XYZ file of C-alpha atoms in Angstrom:
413
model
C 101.380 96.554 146.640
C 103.753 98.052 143.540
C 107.203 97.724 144.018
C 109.303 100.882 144.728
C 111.908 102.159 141.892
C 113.465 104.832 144.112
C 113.369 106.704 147.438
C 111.906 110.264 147.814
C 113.021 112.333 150.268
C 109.848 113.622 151.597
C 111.558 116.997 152.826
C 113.016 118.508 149.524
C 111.270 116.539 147.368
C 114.643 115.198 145.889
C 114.615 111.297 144.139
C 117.027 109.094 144.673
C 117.355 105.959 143.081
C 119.331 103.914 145.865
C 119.380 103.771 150.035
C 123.158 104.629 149.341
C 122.355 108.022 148.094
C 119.615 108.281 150.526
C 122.126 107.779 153.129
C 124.822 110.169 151.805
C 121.833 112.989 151.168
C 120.526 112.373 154.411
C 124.050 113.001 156.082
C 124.595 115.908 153.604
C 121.169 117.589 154.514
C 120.041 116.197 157.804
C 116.770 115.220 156.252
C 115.700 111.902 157.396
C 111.765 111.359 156.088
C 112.533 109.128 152.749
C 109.906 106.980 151.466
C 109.605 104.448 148.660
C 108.153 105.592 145.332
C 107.090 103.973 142.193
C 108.499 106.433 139.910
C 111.546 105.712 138.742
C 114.617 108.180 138.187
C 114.785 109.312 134.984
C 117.705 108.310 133.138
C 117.781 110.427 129.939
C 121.506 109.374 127.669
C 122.991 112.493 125.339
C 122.527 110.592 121.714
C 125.546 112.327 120.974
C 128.236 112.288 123.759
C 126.338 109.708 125.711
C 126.341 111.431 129.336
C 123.403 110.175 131.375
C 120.819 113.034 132.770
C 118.785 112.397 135.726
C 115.830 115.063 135.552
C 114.953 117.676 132.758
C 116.262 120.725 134.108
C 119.728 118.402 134.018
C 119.051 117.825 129.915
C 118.138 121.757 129.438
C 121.980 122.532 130.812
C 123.064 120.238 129.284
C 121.722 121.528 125.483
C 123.032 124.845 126.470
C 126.150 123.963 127.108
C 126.836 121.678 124.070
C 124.004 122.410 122.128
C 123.121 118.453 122.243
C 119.165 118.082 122.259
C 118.837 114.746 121.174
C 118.186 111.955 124.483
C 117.406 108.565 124.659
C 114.734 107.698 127.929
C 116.306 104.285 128.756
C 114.943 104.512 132.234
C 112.679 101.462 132.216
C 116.219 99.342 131.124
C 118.103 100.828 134.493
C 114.762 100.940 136.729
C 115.537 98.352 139.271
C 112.976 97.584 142.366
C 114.619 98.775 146.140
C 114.763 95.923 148.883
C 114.498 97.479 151.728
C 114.552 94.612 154.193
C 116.889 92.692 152.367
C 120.210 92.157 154.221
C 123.028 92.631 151.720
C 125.567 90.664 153.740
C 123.298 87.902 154.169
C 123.377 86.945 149.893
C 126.566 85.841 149.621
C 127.043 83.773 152.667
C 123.598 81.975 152.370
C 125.013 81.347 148.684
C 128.518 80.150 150.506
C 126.479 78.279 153.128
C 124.371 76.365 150.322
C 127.481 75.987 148.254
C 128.835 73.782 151.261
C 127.387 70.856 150.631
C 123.957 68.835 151.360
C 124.853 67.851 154.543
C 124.779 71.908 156.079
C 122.285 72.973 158.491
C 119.911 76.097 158.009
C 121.314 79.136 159.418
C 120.219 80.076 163.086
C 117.342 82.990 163.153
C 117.151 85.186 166.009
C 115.101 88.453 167.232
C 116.884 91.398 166.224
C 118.497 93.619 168.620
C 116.472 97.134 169.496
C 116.628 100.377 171.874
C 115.020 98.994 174.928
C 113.736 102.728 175.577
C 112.484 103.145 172.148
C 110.912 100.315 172.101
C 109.572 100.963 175.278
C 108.178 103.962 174.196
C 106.130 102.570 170.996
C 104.819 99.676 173.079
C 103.527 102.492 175.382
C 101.964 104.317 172.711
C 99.759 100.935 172.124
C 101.639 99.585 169.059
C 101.953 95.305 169.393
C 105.997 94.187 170.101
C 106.337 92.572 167.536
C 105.286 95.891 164.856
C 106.905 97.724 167.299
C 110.519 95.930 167.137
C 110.027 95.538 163.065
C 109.644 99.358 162.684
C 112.265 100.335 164.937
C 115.010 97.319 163.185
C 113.881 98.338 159.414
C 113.697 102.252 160.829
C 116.986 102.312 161.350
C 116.616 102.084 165.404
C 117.716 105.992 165.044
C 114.194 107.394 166.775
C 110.266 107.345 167.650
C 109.237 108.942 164.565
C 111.061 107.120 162.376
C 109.649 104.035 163.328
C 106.269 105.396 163.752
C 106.604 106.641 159.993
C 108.078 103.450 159.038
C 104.867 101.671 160.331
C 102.811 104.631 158.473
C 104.023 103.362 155.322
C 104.076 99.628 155.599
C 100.767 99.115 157.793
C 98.945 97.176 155.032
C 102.182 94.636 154.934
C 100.646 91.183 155.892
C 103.476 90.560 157.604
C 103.445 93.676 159.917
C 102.824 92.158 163.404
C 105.074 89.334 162.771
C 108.376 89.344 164.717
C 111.149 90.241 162.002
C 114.529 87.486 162.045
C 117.670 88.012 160.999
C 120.775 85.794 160.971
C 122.695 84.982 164.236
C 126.091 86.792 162.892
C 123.942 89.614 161.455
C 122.789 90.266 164.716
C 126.931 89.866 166.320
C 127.774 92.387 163.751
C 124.637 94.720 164.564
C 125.941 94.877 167.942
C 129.290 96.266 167.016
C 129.058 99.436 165.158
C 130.862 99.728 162.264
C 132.374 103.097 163.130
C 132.906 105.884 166.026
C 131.230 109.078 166.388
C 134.057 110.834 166.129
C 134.824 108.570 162.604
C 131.363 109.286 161.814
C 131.767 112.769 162.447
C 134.949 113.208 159.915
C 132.410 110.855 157.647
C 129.783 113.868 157.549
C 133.215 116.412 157.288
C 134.512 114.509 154.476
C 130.715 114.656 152.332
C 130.048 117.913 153.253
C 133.255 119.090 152.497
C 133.419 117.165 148.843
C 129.326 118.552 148.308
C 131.123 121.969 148.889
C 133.605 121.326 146.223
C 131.053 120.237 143.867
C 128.612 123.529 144.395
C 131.517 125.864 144.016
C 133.037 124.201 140.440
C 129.338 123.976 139.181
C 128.635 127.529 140.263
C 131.813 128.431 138.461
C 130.838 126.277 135.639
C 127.337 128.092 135.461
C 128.843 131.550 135.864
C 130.827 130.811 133.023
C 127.794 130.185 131.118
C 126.218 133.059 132.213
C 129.180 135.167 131.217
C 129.234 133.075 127.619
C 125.520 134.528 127.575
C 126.255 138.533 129.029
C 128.871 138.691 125.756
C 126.529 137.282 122.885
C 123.096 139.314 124.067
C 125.910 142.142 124.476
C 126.914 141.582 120.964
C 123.524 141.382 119.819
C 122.271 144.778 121.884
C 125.432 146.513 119.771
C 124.354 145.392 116.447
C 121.192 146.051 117.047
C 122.049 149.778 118.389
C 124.266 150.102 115.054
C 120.885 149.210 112.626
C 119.072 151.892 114.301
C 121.569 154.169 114.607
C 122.255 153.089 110.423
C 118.194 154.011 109.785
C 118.346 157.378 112.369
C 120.815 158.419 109.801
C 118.997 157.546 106.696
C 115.939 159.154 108.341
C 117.561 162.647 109.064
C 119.231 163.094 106.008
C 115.886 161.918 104.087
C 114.157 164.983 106.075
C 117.295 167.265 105.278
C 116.868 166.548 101.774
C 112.626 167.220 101.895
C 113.314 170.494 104.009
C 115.740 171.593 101.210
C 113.206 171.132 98.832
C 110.591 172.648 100.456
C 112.716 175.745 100.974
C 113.694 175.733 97.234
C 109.731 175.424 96.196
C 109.219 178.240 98.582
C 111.955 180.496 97.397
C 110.808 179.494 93.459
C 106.863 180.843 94.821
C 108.630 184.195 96.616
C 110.604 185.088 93.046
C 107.495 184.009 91.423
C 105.265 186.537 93.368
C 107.731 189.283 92.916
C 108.541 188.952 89.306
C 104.293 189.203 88.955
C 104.510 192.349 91.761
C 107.356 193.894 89.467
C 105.422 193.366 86.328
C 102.360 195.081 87.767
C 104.225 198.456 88.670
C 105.654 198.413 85.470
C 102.488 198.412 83.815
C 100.902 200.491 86.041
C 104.007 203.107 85.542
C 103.092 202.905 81.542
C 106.503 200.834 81.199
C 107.352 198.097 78.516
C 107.006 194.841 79.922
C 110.035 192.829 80.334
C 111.150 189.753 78.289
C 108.358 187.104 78.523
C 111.222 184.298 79.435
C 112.429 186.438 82.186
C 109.493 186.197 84.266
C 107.560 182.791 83.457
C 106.528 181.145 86.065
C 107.933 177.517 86.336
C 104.968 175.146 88.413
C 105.186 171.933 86.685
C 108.749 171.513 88.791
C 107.576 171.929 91.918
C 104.918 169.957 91.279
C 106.860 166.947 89.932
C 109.257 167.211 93.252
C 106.238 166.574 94.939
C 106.472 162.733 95.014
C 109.910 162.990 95.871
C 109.276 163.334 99.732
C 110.597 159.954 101.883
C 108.722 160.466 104.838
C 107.312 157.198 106.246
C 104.272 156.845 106.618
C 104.169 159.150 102.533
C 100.076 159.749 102.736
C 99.621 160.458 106.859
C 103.248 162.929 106.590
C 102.124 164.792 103.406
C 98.224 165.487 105.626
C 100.191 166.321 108.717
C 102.177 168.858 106.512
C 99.258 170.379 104.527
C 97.607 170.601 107.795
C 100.289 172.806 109.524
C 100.302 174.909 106.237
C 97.141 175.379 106.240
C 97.151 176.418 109.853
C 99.951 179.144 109.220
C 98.024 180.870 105.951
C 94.615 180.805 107.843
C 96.548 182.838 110.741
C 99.962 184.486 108.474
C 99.117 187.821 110.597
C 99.664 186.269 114.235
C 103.281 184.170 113.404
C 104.040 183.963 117.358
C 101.030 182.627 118.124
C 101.240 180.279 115.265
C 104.596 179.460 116.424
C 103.238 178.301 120.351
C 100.747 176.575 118.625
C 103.225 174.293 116.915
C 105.639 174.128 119.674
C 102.312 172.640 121.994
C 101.667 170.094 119.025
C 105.749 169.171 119.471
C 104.897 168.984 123.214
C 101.202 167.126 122.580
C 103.219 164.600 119.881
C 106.346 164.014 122.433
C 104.439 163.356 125.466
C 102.706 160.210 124.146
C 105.941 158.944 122.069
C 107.892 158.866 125.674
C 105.173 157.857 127.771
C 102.892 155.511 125.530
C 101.095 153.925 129.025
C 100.436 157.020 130.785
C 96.741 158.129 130.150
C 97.243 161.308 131.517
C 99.371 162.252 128.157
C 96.702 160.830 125.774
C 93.900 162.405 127.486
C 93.218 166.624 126.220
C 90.527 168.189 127.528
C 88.877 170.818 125.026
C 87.378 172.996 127.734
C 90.766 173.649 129.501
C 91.391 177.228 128.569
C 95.304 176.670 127.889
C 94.603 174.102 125.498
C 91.897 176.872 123.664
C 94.291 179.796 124.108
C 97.082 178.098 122.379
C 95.641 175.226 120.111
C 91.657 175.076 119.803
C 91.334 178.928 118.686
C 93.172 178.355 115.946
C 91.940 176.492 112.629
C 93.653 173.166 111.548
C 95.003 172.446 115.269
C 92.414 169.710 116.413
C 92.885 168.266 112.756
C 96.511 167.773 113.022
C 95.797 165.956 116.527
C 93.248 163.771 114.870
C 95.667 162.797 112.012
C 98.133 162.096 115.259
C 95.243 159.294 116.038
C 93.564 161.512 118.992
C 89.770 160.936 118.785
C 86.766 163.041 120.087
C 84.428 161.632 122.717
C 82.102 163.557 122.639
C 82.029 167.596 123.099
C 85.080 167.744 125.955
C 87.612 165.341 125.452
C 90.099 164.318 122.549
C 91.229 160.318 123.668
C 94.356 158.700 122.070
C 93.388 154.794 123.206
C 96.390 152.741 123.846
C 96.044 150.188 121.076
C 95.931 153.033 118.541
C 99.342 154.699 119.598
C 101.137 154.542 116.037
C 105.300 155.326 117.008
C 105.639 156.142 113.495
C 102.892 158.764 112.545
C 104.113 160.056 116.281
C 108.030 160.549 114.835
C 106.516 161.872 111.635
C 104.820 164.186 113.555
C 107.629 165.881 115.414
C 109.846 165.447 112.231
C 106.547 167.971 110.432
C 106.729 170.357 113.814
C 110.677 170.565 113.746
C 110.555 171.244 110.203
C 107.751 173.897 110.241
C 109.089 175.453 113.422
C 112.634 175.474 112.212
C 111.905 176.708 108.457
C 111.117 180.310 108.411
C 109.811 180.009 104.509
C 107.351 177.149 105.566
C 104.080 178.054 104.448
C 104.794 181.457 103.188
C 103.023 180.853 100.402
């Protein structure tokens, strides 16, 4: 039979590496069903500062609050086996009585003294006397079940039905209890009232900890707000600076288109032409200015914004409806950028006569939701799965709406 290294209380599961503790967490808890285990408590020493941790979850607190990680397992050098039946008080006088010289006699034996009615009880229940009075002595001689759960766990002892025998003046001193109930009771006062203690100063200590934590993912959450709020700023001024240009490239087509209109009535009036310089057209500009756009991603932007242009030349006659058409895209686009997990947002029927009245009647609309990452299934449905929702073309999108809604010279030409 192994040896047991500790005591596990069989109610909360807690280890305990002495019948002293088990005594002080039974009083603290009321839980009385301990039994004898093989695993030892762990006894894990800081490298650093040398404080001893009994479990894990003590060595994770423990690197949080000093940031020490480093342990030493030394529990196999402070493992030491539990006696249960071994009388403390008995060592040192058998060692006095065999220090008194040869001519001492052996110390007089004698049945220990149990509840009558307990025992009583067991010996009704068919249990021998002799198990009986050994469970109910080693049980404590507090109740029934813990002597029957005393015999539980010791049954395969080969010394289970012999009669147990402890020292005459063990057995004077069992017989007068060590205190009163009402010293026992300030006992139990006194341990309850020092466990208190110790859960409120380690719930301060952890709330401290906790607070220690609040302030540096606080810190973090600010500077993290202040990068994006940093890029947000680059962005915007980035798309200020491409709708300027796009208004200046319009505005150089419009003085373009009437220098050519004002050339052709001249001629047509029989009129001299004007100076050649004055009305040259200037394209290699605007065409150079071209890779000066910042939008993110460059290649999917500059398709979403050829795309609306195209959308407002193929239909320049019918500007309000062009006009709802982009404001549905804006709608389409913000939808799925607030609500990435809702379906019903990434799901457009193309049989649903709003959507055709507004979007599918006109030329370029479906294309632009494509280049948004909607697919077709089939002949009814445009699907934006999930896994393909892109945050970025999304923004880019609504930045291209904003700008062509906003813009009255976008796509003039």
């Amino acid at each position: 039979m192994a040896t047991g290294l500790s005591l596990r209380c069989g109610d909360c599961g807690a280890q305990l590496k002495s019948v002293e503790e088990a005594q002080q967490h039974a009083e603290l808890t009321s839980h009385t069903n301990f039994s004898e285990s093989t695993e030892a408590v762990l006894n894990l020493v800081c490298s650093l500062c040398g404080k001893p941790c009994r479990s894990k979850t003590e060595t994770d607190l423990h690197t949080k609050r000093t940031g020490h990680a480093e342990f030493v397992d030394r529990t196999d050098e402070a493992a030491k086996p539990i006696d249960l039946e071994a009388p403390k008080k008995s060592e040192p006088e058998s060692a006095s009585a065999g220090a008194g010289g040869e001519g001492s006699q052996t110390e007089e034996m004698v049945v220990p003294d149990v509840d009558k009615s307990l025992l009583e009880q067991l010996e009704s229940m068919g249990f021998p006397p002799a198990r009986a009075t050994r469970a109910l002595h080693y049980s404590g001689n507090s109740s029934v079940e813990a002597a029957i759960n005393w015999v539980a766990e010791h049954e395969d002892d080969p010394d289970i039905d012999e009669m147990p025998m402890v020292p005459a003046n063990t057995k004077m001193d069992i017989d007068k209890p060590s205190l009163t109930p009402e010293e026992v009771k300030i006992k139990a006062q006194e341990l309850r009232e020092r466990a208190r203690k110790k859960k409120e100063e380690e719930e301060k200590r952890m709330e401290r900890e906790r607070e220690k934590e609040r302030i540096r993912i606080g810190k973090e959450l600010l500077e993290a707000k202040r990068i994006e709020e940093d890029n947000e700023r680059k962005r915007i001024i980035a798309l200020r600076k491409a709708e300027k240009e796009e208004e200046k490239r319009a505005r150089e087509k419009i003085r373009q288109r009437l220098e050519e209109d004002k050339a052709e009535r001249r001629r047509k009036l029989g009129l001299p032409p004007e100076e050649p310089g004055s009305s040259k057209p200037a394209p290699p500009p605007v065409q150079e200015k071209k890779t000066l756009l910042p939008i993110r991603p460059a290649t999917k932007a500059e398709r979403m914004r050829d795309c609306l242009r195209s959308l407002k030349q193929n239909h320049k006659d019918e500007d309000a409806k062009v006009k709802r058409a982009f404001q549905t895209l804006l709608t389409y686009a913000g939808n799925v950028a607030r609500n990435p997990d809702e379906e019903k947002f990434r799901k457009i029927r193309l049989n649903n006569q709003a959507f055709q009245d507004r979007i599918g009647c006109l030329r370029g609309g479906i294309e632009f939701l494509e280049l948004c990452g909607f697919q077709k299934e089939g002949d009814e449905l445009l699907f934006l799965p999930r896994d393909k929702v892109d945050m970025a073309v999304l923004n880019s999108a609504g930045s291209e709406l904003n700008s062509a809604i906003a813009n009255p010279f976008f796509g003039v030409l």
